[in-house]
mmCIF file of C-alpha atoms and ligand atoms in Angstrom:
data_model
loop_
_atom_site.group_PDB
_atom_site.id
_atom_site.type_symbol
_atom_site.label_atom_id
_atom_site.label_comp_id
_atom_site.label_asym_id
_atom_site.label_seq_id
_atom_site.Cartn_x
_atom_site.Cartn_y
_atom_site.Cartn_z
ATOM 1 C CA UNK A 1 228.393 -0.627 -97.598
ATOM 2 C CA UNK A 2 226.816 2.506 -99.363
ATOM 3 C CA UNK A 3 225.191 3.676 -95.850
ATOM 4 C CA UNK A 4 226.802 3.138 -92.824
ATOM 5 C CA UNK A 5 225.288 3.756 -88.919
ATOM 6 C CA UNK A 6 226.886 4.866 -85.491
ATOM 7 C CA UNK A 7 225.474 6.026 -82.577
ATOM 8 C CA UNK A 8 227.118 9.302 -80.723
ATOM 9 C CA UNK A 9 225.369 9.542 -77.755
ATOM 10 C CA UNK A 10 221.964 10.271 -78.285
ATOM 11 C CA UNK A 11 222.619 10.672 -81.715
ATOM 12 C CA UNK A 12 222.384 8.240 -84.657
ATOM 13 C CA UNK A 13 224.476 9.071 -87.491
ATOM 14 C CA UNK A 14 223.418 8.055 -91.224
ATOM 15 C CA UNK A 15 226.096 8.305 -93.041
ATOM 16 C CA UNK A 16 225.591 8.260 -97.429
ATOM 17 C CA UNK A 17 228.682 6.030 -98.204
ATOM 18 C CA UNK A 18 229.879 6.488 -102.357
ATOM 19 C CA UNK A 19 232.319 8.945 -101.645
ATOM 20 C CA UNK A 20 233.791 7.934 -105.036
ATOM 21 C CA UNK A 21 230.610 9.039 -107.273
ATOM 22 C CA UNK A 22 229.934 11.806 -104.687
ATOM 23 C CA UNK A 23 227.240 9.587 -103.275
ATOM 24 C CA UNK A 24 224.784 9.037 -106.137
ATOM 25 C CA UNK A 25 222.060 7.408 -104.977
ATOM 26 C CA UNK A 26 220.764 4.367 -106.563
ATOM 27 C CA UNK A 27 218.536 2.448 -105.012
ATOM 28 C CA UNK A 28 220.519 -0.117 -103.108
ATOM 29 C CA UNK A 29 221.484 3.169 -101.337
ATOM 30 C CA UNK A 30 217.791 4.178 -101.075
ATOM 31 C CA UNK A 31 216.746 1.121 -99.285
ATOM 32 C CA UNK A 32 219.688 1.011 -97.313
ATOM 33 C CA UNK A 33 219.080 4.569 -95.820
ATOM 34 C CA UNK A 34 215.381 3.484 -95.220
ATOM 35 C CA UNK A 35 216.473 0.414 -93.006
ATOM 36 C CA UNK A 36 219.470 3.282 -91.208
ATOM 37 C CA UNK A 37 216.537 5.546 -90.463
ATOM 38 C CA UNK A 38 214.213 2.117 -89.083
ATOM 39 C CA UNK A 39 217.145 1.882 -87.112
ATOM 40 C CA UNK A 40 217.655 5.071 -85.555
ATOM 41 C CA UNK A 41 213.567 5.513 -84.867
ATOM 42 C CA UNK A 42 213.444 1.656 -83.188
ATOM 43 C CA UNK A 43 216.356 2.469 -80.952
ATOM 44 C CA UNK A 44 214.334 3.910 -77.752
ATOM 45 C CA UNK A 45 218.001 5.549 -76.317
ATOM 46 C CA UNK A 46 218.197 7.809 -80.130
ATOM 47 C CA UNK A 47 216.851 10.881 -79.889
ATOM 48 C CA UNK A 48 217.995 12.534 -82.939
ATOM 49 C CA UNK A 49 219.357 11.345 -86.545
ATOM 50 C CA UNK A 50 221.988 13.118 -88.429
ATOM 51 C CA UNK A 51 222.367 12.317 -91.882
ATOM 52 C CA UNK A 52 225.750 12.767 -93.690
ATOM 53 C CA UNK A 53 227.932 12.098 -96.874
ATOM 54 C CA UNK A 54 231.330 10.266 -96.914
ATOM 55 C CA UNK A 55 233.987 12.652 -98.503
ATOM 56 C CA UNK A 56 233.633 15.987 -100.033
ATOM 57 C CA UNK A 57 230.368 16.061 -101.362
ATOM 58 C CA UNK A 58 226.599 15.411 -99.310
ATOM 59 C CA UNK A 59 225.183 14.021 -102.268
ATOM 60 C CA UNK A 60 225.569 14.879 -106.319
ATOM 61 C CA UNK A 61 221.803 13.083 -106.979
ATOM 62 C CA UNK A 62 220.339 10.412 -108.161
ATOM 63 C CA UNK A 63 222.309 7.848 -109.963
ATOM 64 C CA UNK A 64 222.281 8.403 -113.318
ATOM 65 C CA UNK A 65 225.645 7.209 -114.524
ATOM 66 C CA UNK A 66 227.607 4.421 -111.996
ATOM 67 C CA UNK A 67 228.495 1.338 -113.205
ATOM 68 C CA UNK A 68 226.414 0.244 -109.831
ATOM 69 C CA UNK A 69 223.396 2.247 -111.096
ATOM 70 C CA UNK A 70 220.263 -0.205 -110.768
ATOM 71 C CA UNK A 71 216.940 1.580 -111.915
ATOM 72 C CA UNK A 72 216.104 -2.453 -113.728
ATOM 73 C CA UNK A 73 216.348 -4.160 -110.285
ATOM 74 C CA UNK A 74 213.784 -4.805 -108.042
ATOM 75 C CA UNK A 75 213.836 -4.319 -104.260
ATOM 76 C CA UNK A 76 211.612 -5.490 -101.275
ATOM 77 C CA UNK A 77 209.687 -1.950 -101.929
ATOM 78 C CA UNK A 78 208.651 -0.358 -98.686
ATOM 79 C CA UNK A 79 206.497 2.838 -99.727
ATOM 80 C CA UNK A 80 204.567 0.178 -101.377
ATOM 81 C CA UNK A 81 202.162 3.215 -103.233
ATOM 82 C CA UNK A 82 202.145 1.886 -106.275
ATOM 83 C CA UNK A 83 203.245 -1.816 -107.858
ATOM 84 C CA UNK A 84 206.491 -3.262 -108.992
ATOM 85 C CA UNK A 85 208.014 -1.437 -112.135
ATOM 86 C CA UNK A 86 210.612 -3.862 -113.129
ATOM 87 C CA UNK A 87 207.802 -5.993 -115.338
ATOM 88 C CA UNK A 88 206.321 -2.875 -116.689
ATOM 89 C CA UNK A 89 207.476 -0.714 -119.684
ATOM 90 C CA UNK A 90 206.886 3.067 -121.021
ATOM 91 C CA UNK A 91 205.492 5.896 -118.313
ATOM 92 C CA UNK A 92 204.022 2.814 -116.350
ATOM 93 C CA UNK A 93 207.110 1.934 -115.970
ATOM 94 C CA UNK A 94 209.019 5.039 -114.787
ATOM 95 C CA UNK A 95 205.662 6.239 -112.794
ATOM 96 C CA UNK A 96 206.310 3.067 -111.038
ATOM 97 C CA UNK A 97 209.681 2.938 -109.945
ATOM 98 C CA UNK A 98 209.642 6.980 -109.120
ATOM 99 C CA UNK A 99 206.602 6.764 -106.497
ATOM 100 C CA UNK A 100 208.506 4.389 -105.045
ATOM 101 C CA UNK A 101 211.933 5.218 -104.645
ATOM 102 C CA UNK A 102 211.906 9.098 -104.842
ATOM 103 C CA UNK A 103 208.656 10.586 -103.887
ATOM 104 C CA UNK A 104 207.150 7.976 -101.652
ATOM 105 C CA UNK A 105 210.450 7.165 -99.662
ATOM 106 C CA UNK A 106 211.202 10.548 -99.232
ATOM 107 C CA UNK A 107 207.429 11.266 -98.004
ATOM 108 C CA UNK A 108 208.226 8.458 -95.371
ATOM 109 C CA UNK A 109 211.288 10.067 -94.150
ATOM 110 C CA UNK A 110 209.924 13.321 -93.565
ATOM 111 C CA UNK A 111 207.344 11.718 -91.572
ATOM 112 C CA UNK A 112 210.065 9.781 -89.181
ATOM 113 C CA UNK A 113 209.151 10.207 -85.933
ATOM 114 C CA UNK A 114 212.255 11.824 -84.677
ATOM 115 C CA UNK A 115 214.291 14.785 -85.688
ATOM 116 C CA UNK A 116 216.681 14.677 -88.397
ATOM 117 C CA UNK A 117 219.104 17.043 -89.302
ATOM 118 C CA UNK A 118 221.189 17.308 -92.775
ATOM 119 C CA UNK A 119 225.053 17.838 -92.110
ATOM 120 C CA UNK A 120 225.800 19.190 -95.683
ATOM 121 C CA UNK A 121 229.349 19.638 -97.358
ATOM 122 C CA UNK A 122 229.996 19.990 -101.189
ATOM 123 C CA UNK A 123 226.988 19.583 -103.531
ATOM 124 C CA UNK A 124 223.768 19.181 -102.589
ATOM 125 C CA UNK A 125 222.508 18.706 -106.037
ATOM 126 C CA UNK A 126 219.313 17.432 -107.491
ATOM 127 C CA UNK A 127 218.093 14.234 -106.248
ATOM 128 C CA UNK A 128 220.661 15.052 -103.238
ATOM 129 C CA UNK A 129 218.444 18.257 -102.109
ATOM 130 C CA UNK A 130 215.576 15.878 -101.678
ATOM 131 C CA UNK A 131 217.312 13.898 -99.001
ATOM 132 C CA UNK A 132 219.011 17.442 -97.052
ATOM 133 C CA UNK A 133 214.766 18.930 -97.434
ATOM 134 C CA UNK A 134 213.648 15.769 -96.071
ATOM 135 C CA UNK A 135 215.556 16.652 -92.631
ATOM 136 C CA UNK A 136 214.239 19.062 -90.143
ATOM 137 C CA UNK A 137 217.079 21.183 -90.161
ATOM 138 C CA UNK A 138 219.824 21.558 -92.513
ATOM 139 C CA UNK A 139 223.357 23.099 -91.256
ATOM 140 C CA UNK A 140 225.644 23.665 -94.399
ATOM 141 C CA UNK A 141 229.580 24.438 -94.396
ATOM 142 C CA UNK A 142 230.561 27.467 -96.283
ATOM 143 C CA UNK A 143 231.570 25.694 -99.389
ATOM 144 C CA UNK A 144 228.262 23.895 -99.515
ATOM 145 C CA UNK A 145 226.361 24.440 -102.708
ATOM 146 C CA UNK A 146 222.457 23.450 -104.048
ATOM 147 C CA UNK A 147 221.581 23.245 -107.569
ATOM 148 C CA UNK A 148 218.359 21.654 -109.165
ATOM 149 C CA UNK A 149 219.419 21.929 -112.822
ATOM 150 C CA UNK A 150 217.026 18.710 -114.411
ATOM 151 C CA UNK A 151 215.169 21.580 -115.917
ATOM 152 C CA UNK A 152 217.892 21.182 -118.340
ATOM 153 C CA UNK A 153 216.384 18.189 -119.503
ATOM 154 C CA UNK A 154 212.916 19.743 -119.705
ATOM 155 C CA UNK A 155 211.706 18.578 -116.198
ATOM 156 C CA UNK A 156 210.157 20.862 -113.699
ATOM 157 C CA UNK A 157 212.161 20.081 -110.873
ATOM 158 C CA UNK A 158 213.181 16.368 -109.116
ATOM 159 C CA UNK A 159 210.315 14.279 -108.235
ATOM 160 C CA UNK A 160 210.267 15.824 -104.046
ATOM 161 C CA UNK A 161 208.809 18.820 -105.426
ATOM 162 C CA UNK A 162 209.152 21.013 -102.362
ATOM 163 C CA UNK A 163 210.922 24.099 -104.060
ATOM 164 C CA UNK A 164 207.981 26.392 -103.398
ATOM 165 C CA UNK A 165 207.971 25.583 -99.816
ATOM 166 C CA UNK A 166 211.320 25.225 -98.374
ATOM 167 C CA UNK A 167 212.465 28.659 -100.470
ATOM 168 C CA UNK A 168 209.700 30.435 -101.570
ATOM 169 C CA UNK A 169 207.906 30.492 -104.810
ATOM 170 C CA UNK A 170 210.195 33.619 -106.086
ATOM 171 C CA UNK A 171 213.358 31.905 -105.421
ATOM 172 C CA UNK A 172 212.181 28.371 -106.363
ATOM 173 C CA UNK A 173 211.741 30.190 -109.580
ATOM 174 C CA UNK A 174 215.038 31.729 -109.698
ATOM 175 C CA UNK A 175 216.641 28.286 -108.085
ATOM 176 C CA UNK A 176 214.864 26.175 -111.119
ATOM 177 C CA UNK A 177 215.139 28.666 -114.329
ATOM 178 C CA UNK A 178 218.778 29.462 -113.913
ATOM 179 C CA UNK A 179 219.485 25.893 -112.338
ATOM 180 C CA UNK A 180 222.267 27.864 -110.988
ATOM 181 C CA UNK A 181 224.620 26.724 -108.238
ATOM 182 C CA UNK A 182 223.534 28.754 -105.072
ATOM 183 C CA UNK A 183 226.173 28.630 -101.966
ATOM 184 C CA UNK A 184 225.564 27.849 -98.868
ATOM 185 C CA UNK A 185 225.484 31.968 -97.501
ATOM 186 C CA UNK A 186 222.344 32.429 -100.040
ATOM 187 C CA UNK A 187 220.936 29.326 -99.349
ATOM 188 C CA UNK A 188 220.572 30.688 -95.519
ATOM 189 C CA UNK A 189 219.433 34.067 -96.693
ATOM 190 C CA UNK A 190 216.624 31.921 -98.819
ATOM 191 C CA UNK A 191 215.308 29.964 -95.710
ATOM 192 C CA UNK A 192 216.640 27.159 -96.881
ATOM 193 C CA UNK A 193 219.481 26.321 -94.286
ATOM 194 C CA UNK A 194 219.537 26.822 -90.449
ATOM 195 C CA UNK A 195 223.440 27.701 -89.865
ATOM 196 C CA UNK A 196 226.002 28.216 -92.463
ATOM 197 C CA UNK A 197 229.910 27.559 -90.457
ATOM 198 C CA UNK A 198 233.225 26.979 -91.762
ATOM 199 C CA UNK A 199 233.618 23.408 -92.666
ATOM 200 C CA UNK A 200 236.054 22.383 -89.760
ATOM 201 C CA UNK A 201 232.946 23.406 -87.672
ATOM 202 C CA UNK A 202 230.558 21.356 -89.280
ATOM 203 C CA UNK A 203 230.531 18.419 -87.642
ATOM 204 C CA UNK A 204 230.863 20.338 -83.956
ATOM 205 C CA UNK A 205 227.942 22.690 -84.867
ATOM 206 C CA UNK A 206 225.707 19.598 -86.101
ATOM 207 C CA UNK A 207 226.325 17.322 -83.137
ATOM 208 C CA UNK A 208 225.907 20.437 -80.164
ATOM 209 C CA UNK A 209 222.650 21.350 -81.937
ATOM 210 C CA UNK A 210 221.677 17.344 -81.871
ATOM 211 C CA UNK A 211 222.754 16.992 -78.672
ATOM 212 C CA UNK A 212 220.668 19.831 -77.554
ATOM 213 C CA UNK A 213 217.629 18.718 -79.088
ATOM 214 C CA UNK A 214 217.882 15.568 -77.803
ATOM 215 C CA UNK A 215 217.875 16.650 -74.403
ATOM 216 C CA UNK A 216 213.982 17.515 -74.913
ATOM 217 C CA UNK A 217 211.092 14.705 -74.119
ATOM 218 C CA UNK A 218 211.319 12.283 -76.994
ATOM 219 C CA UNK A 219 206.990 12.820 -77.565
ATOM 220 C CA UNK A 220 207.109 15.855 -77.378
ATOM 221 C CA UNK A 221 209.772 16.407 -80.381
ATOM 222 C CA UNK A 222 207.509 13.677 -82.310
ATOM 223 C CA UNK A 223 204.528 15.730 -81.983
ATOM 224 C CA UNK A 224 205.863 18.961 -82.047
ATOM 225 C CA UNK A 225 207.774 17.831 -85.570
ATOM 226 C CA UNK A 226 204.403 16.379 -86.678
ATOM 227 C CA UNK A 227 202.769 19.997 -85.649
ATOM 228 C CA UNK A 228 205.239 21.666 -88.449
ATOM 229 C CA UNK A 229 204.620 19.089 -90.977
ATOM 230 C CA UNK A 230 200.859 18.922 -90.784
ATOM 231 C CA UNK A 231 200.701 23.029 -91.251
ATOM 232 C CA UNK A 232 203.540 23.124 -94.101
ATOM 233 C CA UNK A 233 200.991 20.329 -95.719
ATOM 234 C CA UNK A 234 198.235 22.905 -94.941
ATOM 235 C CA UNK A 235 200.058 25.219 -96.718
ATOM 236 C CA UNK A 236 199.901 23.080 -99.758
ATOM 237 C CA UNK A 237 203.009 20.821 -99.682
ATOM 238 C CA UNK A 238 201.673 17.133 -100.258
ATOM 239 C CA UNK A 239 198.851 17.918 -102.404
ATOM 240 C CA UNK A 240 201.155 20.225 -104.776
ATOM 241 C CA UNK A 241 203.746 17.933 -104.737
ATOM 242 C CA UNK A 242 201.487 15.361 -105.829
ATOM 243 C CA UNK A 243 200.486 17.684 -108.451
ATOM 244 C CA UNK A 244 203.556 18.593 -110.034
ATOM 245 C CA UNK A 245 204.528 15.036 -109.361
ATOM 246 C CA UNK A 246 202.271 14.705 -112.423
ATOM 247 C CA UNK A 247 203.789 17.540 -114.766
ATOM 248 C CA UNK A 248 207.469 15.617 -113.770
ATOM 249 C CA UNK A 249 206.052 12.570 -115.477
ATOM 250 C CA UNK A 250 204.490 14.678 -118.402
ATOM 251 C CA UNK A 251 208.016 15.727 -119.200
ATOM 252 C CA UNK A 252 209.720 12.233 -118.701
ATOM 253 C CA UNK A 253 207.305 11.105 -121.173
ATOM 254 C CA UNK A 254 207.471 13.597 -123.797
ATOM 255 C CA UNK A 255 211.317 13.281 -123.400
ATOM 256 C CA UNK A 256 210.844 9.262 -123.919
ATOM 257 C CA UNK A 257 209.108 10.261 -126.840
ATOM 258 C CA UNK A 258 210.947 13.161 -128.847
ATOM 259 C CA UNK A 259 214.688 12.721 -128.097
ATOM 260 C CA UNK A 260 217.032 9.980 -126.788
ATOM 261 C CA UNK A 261 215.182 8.665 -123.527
ATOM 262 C CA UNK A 262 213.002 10.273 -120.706
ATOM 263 C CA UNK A 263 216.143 12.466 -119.359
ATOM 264 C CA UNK A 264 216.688 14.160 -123.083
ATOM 265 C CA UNK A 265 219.681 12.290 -123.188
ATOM 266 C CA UNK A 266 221.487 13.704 -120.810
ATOM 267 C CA UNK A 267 223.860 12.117 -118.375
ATOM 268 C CA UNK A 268 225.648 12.841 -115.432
ATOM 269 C CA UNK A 269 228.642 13.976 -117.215
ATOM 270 C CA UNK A 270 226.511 16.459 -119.375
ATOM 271 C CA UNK A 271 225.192 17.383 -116.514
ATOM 272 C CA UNK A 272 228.129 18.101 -114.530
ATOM 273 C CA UNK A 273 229.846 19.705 -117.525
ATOM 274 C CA UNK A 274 226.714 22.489 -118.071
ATOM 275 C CA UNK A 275 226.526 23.153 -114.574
HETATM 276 ZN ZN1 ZN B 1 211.982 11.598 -112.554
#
Protein backbone atom coordinates (compact mmCIF):
# COMPACT_ATOMS: atom_id res chain seq x y z
CA UNK A 1 0.00 0.00 0.00
CA UNK A 2 1.74 3.45 -0.72
CA UNK A 3 -0.49 5.19 2.17
CA UNK A 4 -1.42 3.47 5.04
CA UNK A 5 -4.10 4.72 8.07
CA UNK A 6 -4.31 4.16 11.96
CA UNK A 7 -6.10 5.78 14.41
CA UNK A 8 -4.21 6.83 17.91
CA UNK A 9 -6.75 8.04 19.90
CA UNK A 10 -8.18 10.98 18.59
CA UNK A 11 -5.71 11.03 16.10
CA UNK A 12 -5.66 9.66 12.53
CA UNK A 13 -2.36 8.97 11.21
CA UNK A 14 -1.60 9.23 7.28
CA UNK A 15 1.19 7.65 6.77
CA UNK A 16 3.20 8.26 2.89
CA UNK A 17 4.28 4.56 2.36
CA UNK A 18 7.52 4.32 -0.53
CA UNK A 19 10.06 4.31 1.93
CA UNK A 20 12.22 2.78 -0.84
CA UNK A 21 12.06 5.94 -3.35
CA UNK A 22 11.82 8.21 -0.25
CA UNK A 23 8.12 8.43 -0.91
CA UNK A 24 7.81 9.95 -4.40
CA UNK A 25 4.56 10.63 -5.03
CA UNK A 26 2.88 9.48 -8.08
CA UNK A 27 -0.44 9.58 -8.34
CA UNK A 28 -1.68 6.25 -7.13
CA UNK A 29 -0.16 7.79 -3.94
CA UNK A 30 -2.03 11.07 -4.56
CA UNK A 31 -5.38 9.52 -4.69
CA UNK A 32 -4.66 7.25 -2.07
CA UNK A 33 -3.82 10.10 0.47
CA UNK A 34 -7.07 11.89 -0.75
CA UNK A 35 -9.32 8.80 0.21
CA UNK A 36 -6.78 8.61 3.94
CA UNK A 37 -7.73 12.23 4.51
CA UNK A 38 -11.87 11.33 3.44
CA UNK A 39 -11.22 8.98 6.01
CA UNK A 40 -9.93 10.78 8.83
CA UNK A 41 -12.60 13.92 8.19
CA UNK A 42 -15.77 11.16 7.95
CA UNK A 43 -14.69 9.55 11.17
CA UNK A 44 -16.85 11.78 13.77
CA UNK A 45 -14.39 10.28 16.92
CA UNK A 46 -10.95 11.99 14.72
CA UNK A 47 -10.17 15.10 15.74
CA UNK A 48 -6.88 15.67 14.26
CA UNK A 49 -4.77 14.11 11.19
CA UNK A 50 -1.11 13.65 11.25
CA UNK A 51 0.52 13.04 8.14
CA UNK A 52 3.86 11.10 7.97
CA UNK A 53 6.55 9.31 5.76
CA UNK A 54 7.65 5.63 6.13
CA UNK A 55 11.52 5.56 6.70
CA UNK A 56 14.01 8.28 6.68
CA UNK A 57 12.73 10.71 4.47
CA UNK A 58 8.90 12.75 4.63
CA UNK A 59 8.81 12.96 1.08
CA UNK A 60 11.71 13.56 -1.84
CA UNK A 61 8.70 14.97 -4.44
CA UNK A 62 6.90 14.18 -7.05
CA UNK A 63 7.64 11.09 -8.96
CA UNK A 64 9.74 11.73 -11.56
CA UNK A 65 11.81 8.60 -11.92
CA UNK A 66 10.09 5.08 -10.28
CA UNK A 67 9.55 2.35 -12.28
CA UNK A 68 5.82 2.81 -10.61
CA UNK A 69 5.75 6.43 -11.88
CA UNK A 70 2.22 6.87 -13.70
CA UNK A 71 1.77 10.54 -15.06
CA UNK A 72 -0.07 8.38 -18.55
CA UNK A 73 -2.73 6.77 -16.29
CA UNK A 74 -5.90 7.97 -15.55
CA UNK A 75 -7.62 8.03 -12.14
CA UNK A 76 -11.27 8.56 -10.88
CA UNK A 77 -10.12 12.46 -10.62
CA UNK A 78 -11.60 14.11 -7.58
CA UNK A 79 -10.57 17.96 -7.86
CA UNK A 80 -12.40 17.53 -11.02
CA UNK A 81 -11.19 21.49 -12.14
CA UNK A 82 -10.32 20.76 -15.26
CA UNK A 83 -10.89 17.47 -17.76
CA UNK A 84 -9.07 14.24 -18.21
CA UNK A 85 -5.40 14.67 -19.57
CA UNK A 86 -4.62 11.19 -20.52
CA UNK A 87 -6.40 11.80 -24.24
CA UNK A 88 -4.83 15.14 -24.58
CA UNK A 89 -1.28 16.06 -25.80
CA UNK A 90 1.22 19.24 -25.56
CA UNK A 91 0.50 22.05 -22.57
CA UNK A 92 -3.22 20.77 -22.71
CA UNK A 93 -1.99 17.95 -21.70
CA UNK A 94 0.33 18.74 -18.75
CA UNK A 95 -2.16 21.81 -17.73
CA UNK A 96 -4.49 18.99 -17.35
CA UNK A 97 -3.05 16.46 -15.33
CA UNK A 98 -1.22 19.31 -12.96
CA UNK A 99 -4.65 21.11 -11.89
CA UNK A 100 -5.58 18.00 -11.00
CA UNK A 101 -3.19 16.15 -9.14
CA UNK A 102 -0.90 18.94 -7.70
CA UNK A 103 -2.59 22.21 -7.39
CA UNK A 104 -6.21 21.27 -7.12
CA UNK A 105 -5.68 18.25 -4.65
CA UNK A 106 -3.52 20.10 -2.62
CA UNK A 107 -6.13 23.17 -2.58
CA UNK A 108 -8.64 20.45 -1.26
CA UNK A 109 -6.46 19.36 1.49
CA UNK A 110 -5.78 22.59 2.87
CA UNK A 111 -9.37 23.13 2.99
CA UNK A 112 -10.05 19.69 5.13
CA UNK A 113 -12.12 20.42 7.73
CA UNK A 114 -9.94 19.31 10.53
CA UNK A 115 -6.45 20.05 11.61
CA UNK A 116 -3.56 18.47 10.11
CA UNK A 117 -0.22 18.51 11.16
CA UNK A 118 3.10 17.47 9.07
CA UNK A 119 5.45 15.09 11.17
CA UNK A 120 8.60 15.76 8.98
CA UNK A 121 11.97 13.70 8.98
CA UNK A 122 14.63 13.74 6.13
CA UNK A 123 13.78 15.72 2.95
CA UNK A 124 11.03 17.63 2.47
CA UNK A 125 11.82 18.40 -1.06
CA UNK A 126 9.88 19.84 -3.91
CA UNK A 127 6.64 18.34 -4.62
CA UNK A 128 7.09 16.92 -0.86
CA UNK A 129 6.92 20.68 0.66
CA UNK A 130 3.55 20.97 -0.95
CA UNK A 131 2.08 18.17 1.07
CA UNK A 132 4.10 19.37 4.77
CA UNK A 133 2.50 23.43 3.62
CA UNK A 134 -0.72 21.88 3.06
CA UNK A 135 -0.87 20.94 6.98
CA UNK A 136 -1.66 23.41 9.63
CA UNK A 137 1.33 22.93 11.47
CA UNK A 138 4.52 21.42 10.59
CA UNK A 139 6.92 19.96 13.50
CA UNK A 140 10.36 18.96 11.88
CA UNK A 141 13.25 16.75 13.55
CA UNK A 142 16.60 18.33 13.57
CA UNK A 143 17.89 16.57 10.56
CA UNK A 144 14.87 17.62 8.57
CA UNK A 145 15.70 19.55 5.45
CA UNK A 146 13.42 21.68 2.57
CA UNK A 147 14.64 22.38 -0.78
CA UNK A 148 12.58 23.61 -3.89
CA UNK A 149 15.36 23.30 -6.49
CA UNK A 150 12.89 22.80 -9.99
CA UNK A 151 14.17 26.24 -10.70
CA UNK A 152 16.94 24.21 -11.97
CA UNK A 153 14.92 23.22 -14.71
CA UNK A 154 13.75 26.76 -15.42
CA UNK A 155 10.45 26.56 -13.37
CA UNK A 156 9.44 29.10 -10.85
CA UNK A 157 8.73 26.95 -8.11
CA UNK A 158 6.32 23.49 -7.83
CA UNK A 159 2.87 23.96 -8.94
CA UNK A 160 1.47 24.81 -4.79
CA UNK A 161 3.00 28.05 -5.20
CA UNK A 162 2.82 29.17 -1.59
CA UNK A 163 6.59 30.23 -1.12
CA UNK A 164 5.70 33.87 -0.62
CA UNK A 165 3.31 33.07 2.05
CA UNK A 166 4.43 30.37 4.27
CA UNK A 167 8.21 32.15 4.33
CA UNK A 168 8.08 35.42 3.19
CA UNK A 169 8.73 36.93 -0.13
CA UNK A 170 12.62 37.63 0.89
CA UNK A 171 13.27 34.15 1.82
CA UNK A 172 11.03 32.53 -0.85
CA UNK A 173 13.52 34.34 -2.95
CA UNK A 174 16.51 33.13 -1.28
CA UNK A 175 14.69 29.45 -0.80
CA UNK A 176 14.01 29.40 -4.85
CA UNK A 177 17.32 31.19 -6.42
CA UNK A 178 19.82 29.17 -4.48
CA UNK A 179 17.39 26.04 -4.40
CA UNK A 180 19.53 25.40 -1.49
CA UNK A 181 18.87 22.76 1.16
CA UNK A 182 17.65 24.75 4.29
CA UNK A 183 17.56 22.61 7.76
CA UNK A 184 15.08 22.28 9.83
CA UNK A 185 16.64 25.17 12.68
CA UNK A 186 16.30 27.87 9.65
CA UNK A 187 13.28 26.61 8.46
CA UNK A 188 11.78 27.58 12.12
CA UNK A 189 13.61 30.85 12.15
CA UNK A 190 11.78 31.44 8.50
CA UNK A 191 8.18 30.77 9.85
CA UNK A 192 8.05 27.92 8.16
CA UNK A 193 7.96 25.16 10.97
CA UNK A 194 6.22 25.22 14.42
CA UNK A 195 8.84 23.07 16.62
CA UNK A 196 12.13 21.81 15.53
CA UNK A 197 13.12 18.47 18.28
CA UNK A 198 15.56 15.82 18.08
CA UNK A 199 14.26 13.07 15.97
CA UNK A 200 13.65 10.44 18.82
CA UNK A 201 11.17 13.21 19.94
CA UNK A 202 9.37 13.54 16.91
CA UNK A 203 6.81 11.37 17.05
CA UNK A 204 6.13 12.25 21.07
CA UNK A 205 6.13 16.03 20.28
CA UNK A 206 3.64 15.48 17.19
CA UNK A 207 1.15 13.24 18.95
CA UNK A 208 1.06 15.55 22.60
CA UNK A 209 0.49 18.60 20.37
CA UNK A 210 -2.42 16.43 18.42
CA UNK A 211 -3.67 15.22 21.34
CA UNK A 212 -3.96 18.62 22.75
CA UNK A 213 -5.67 20.07 19.95
CA UNK A 214 -7.98 17.57 19.80
CA UNK A 215 -9.20 18.12 23.11
CA UNK A 216 -10.86 21.50 21.71
CA UNK A 217 -14.69 21.48 20.21
CA UNK A 218 -14.38 19.79 16.86
CA UNK A 219 -16.48 23.24 15.12
CA UNK A 220 -14.78 25.30 16.58
CA UNK A 221 -11.19 24.02 15.20
CA UNK A 222 -13.12 23.80 11.66
CA UNK A 223 -13.99 27.32 11.77
CA UNK A 224 -11.29 28.68 13.52
CA UNK A 225 -8.85 26.77 10.74
CA UNK A 226 -11.19 28.18 8.05
CA UNK A 227 -10.71 31.83 9.86
CA UNK A 228 -6.71 31.46 9.05
CA UNK A 229 -7.21 30.23 5.63
CA UNK A 230 -9.76 32.74 4.44
CA UNK A 231 -7.27 35.80 5.70
CA UNK A 232 -3.92 34.06 4.32
CA UNK A 233 -6.23 33.97 0.91
CA UNK A 234 -6.91 37.68 1.70
CA UNK A 235 -3.50 38.16 1.79
CA UNK A 236 -3.18 36.95 -1.71
CA UNK A 237 -2.57 33.16 -1.52
CA UNK A 238 -5.18 31.52 -4.01
CA UNK A 239 -5.35 34.20 -6.45
CA UNK A 240 -1.33 34.38 -6.70
CA UNK A 241 -1.03 30.93 -6.73
CA UNK A 242 -3.32 30.76 -9.50
CA UNK A 243 -1.22 33.28 -11.08
CA UNK A 244 2.06 31.88 -10.98
CA UNK A 245 0.29 28.63 -11.56
CA UNK A 246 0.33 30.18 -15.05
CA UNK A 247 4.15 31.28 -15.32
CA UNK A 248 4.82 27.27 -14.02
CA UNK A 249 3.12 26.21 -17.21
CA UNK A 250 4.91 28.99 -19.33
CA UNK A 251 8.13 27.32 -18.36
CA UNK A 252 6.95 23.61 -18.81
CA UNK A 253 6.12 24.66 -22.19
CA UNK A 254 9.05 26.49 -23.30
CA UNK A 255 11.06 23.54 -21.78
CA UNK A 256 8.76 21.05 -24.05
CA UNK A 257 9.81 23.17 -26.69
CA UNK A 258 13.68 24.07 -26.54
CA UNK A 259 15.37 21.09 -24.81
CA UNK A 260 14.57 17.41 -24.04
CA UNK A 261 10.92 17.56 -22.48
CA UNK A 262 8.96 20.05 -20.19
CA UNK A 263 11.45 19.31 -17.06
CA UNK A 264 14.74 20.38 -19.30
CA UNK A 265 15.61 16.96 -19.14
CA UNK A 266 16.26 16.54 -15.93
CA UNK A 267 15.54 13.59 -13.73
CA UNK A 268 15.49 12.66 -10.34
CA UNK A 269 18.96 11.48 -10.33
CA UNK A 270 20.20 14.88 -11.85
CA UNK A 271 18.37 16.27 -9.51
CA UNK A 272 19.54 14.59 -6.53
CA UNK A 273 23.13 14.72 -7.79
CA UNK A 274 23.05 18.93 -8.17
CA UNK A 275 21.43 19.30 -5.01
ZN1 LIG B 1 4.71 21.17 -13.12
Amino acid sequence: MTVSYERRGATAVVTMNRPKYRNAQNSAMTYALDDAFRRAVEDDEVGVIVLAGSGDHFSAGHDIGTPERDVDQSFDRRAVVWWDHTTRSGGDQRFARESEVYLGMCRRWRELPKPMIAMVQGACIAGGLMLAWCADLVVACEDAFFADPVVRMGIPGVEYFAHPWVMGPRFAKEFLFTGERIPAARAKEWGMVNRVVPRDELEAETFTLADRIATMPQFGLALTKKAVNQAEDLMGMRSGMDSVFGLHHLAHAHNAEVSKDSLAGQDARSMRDES
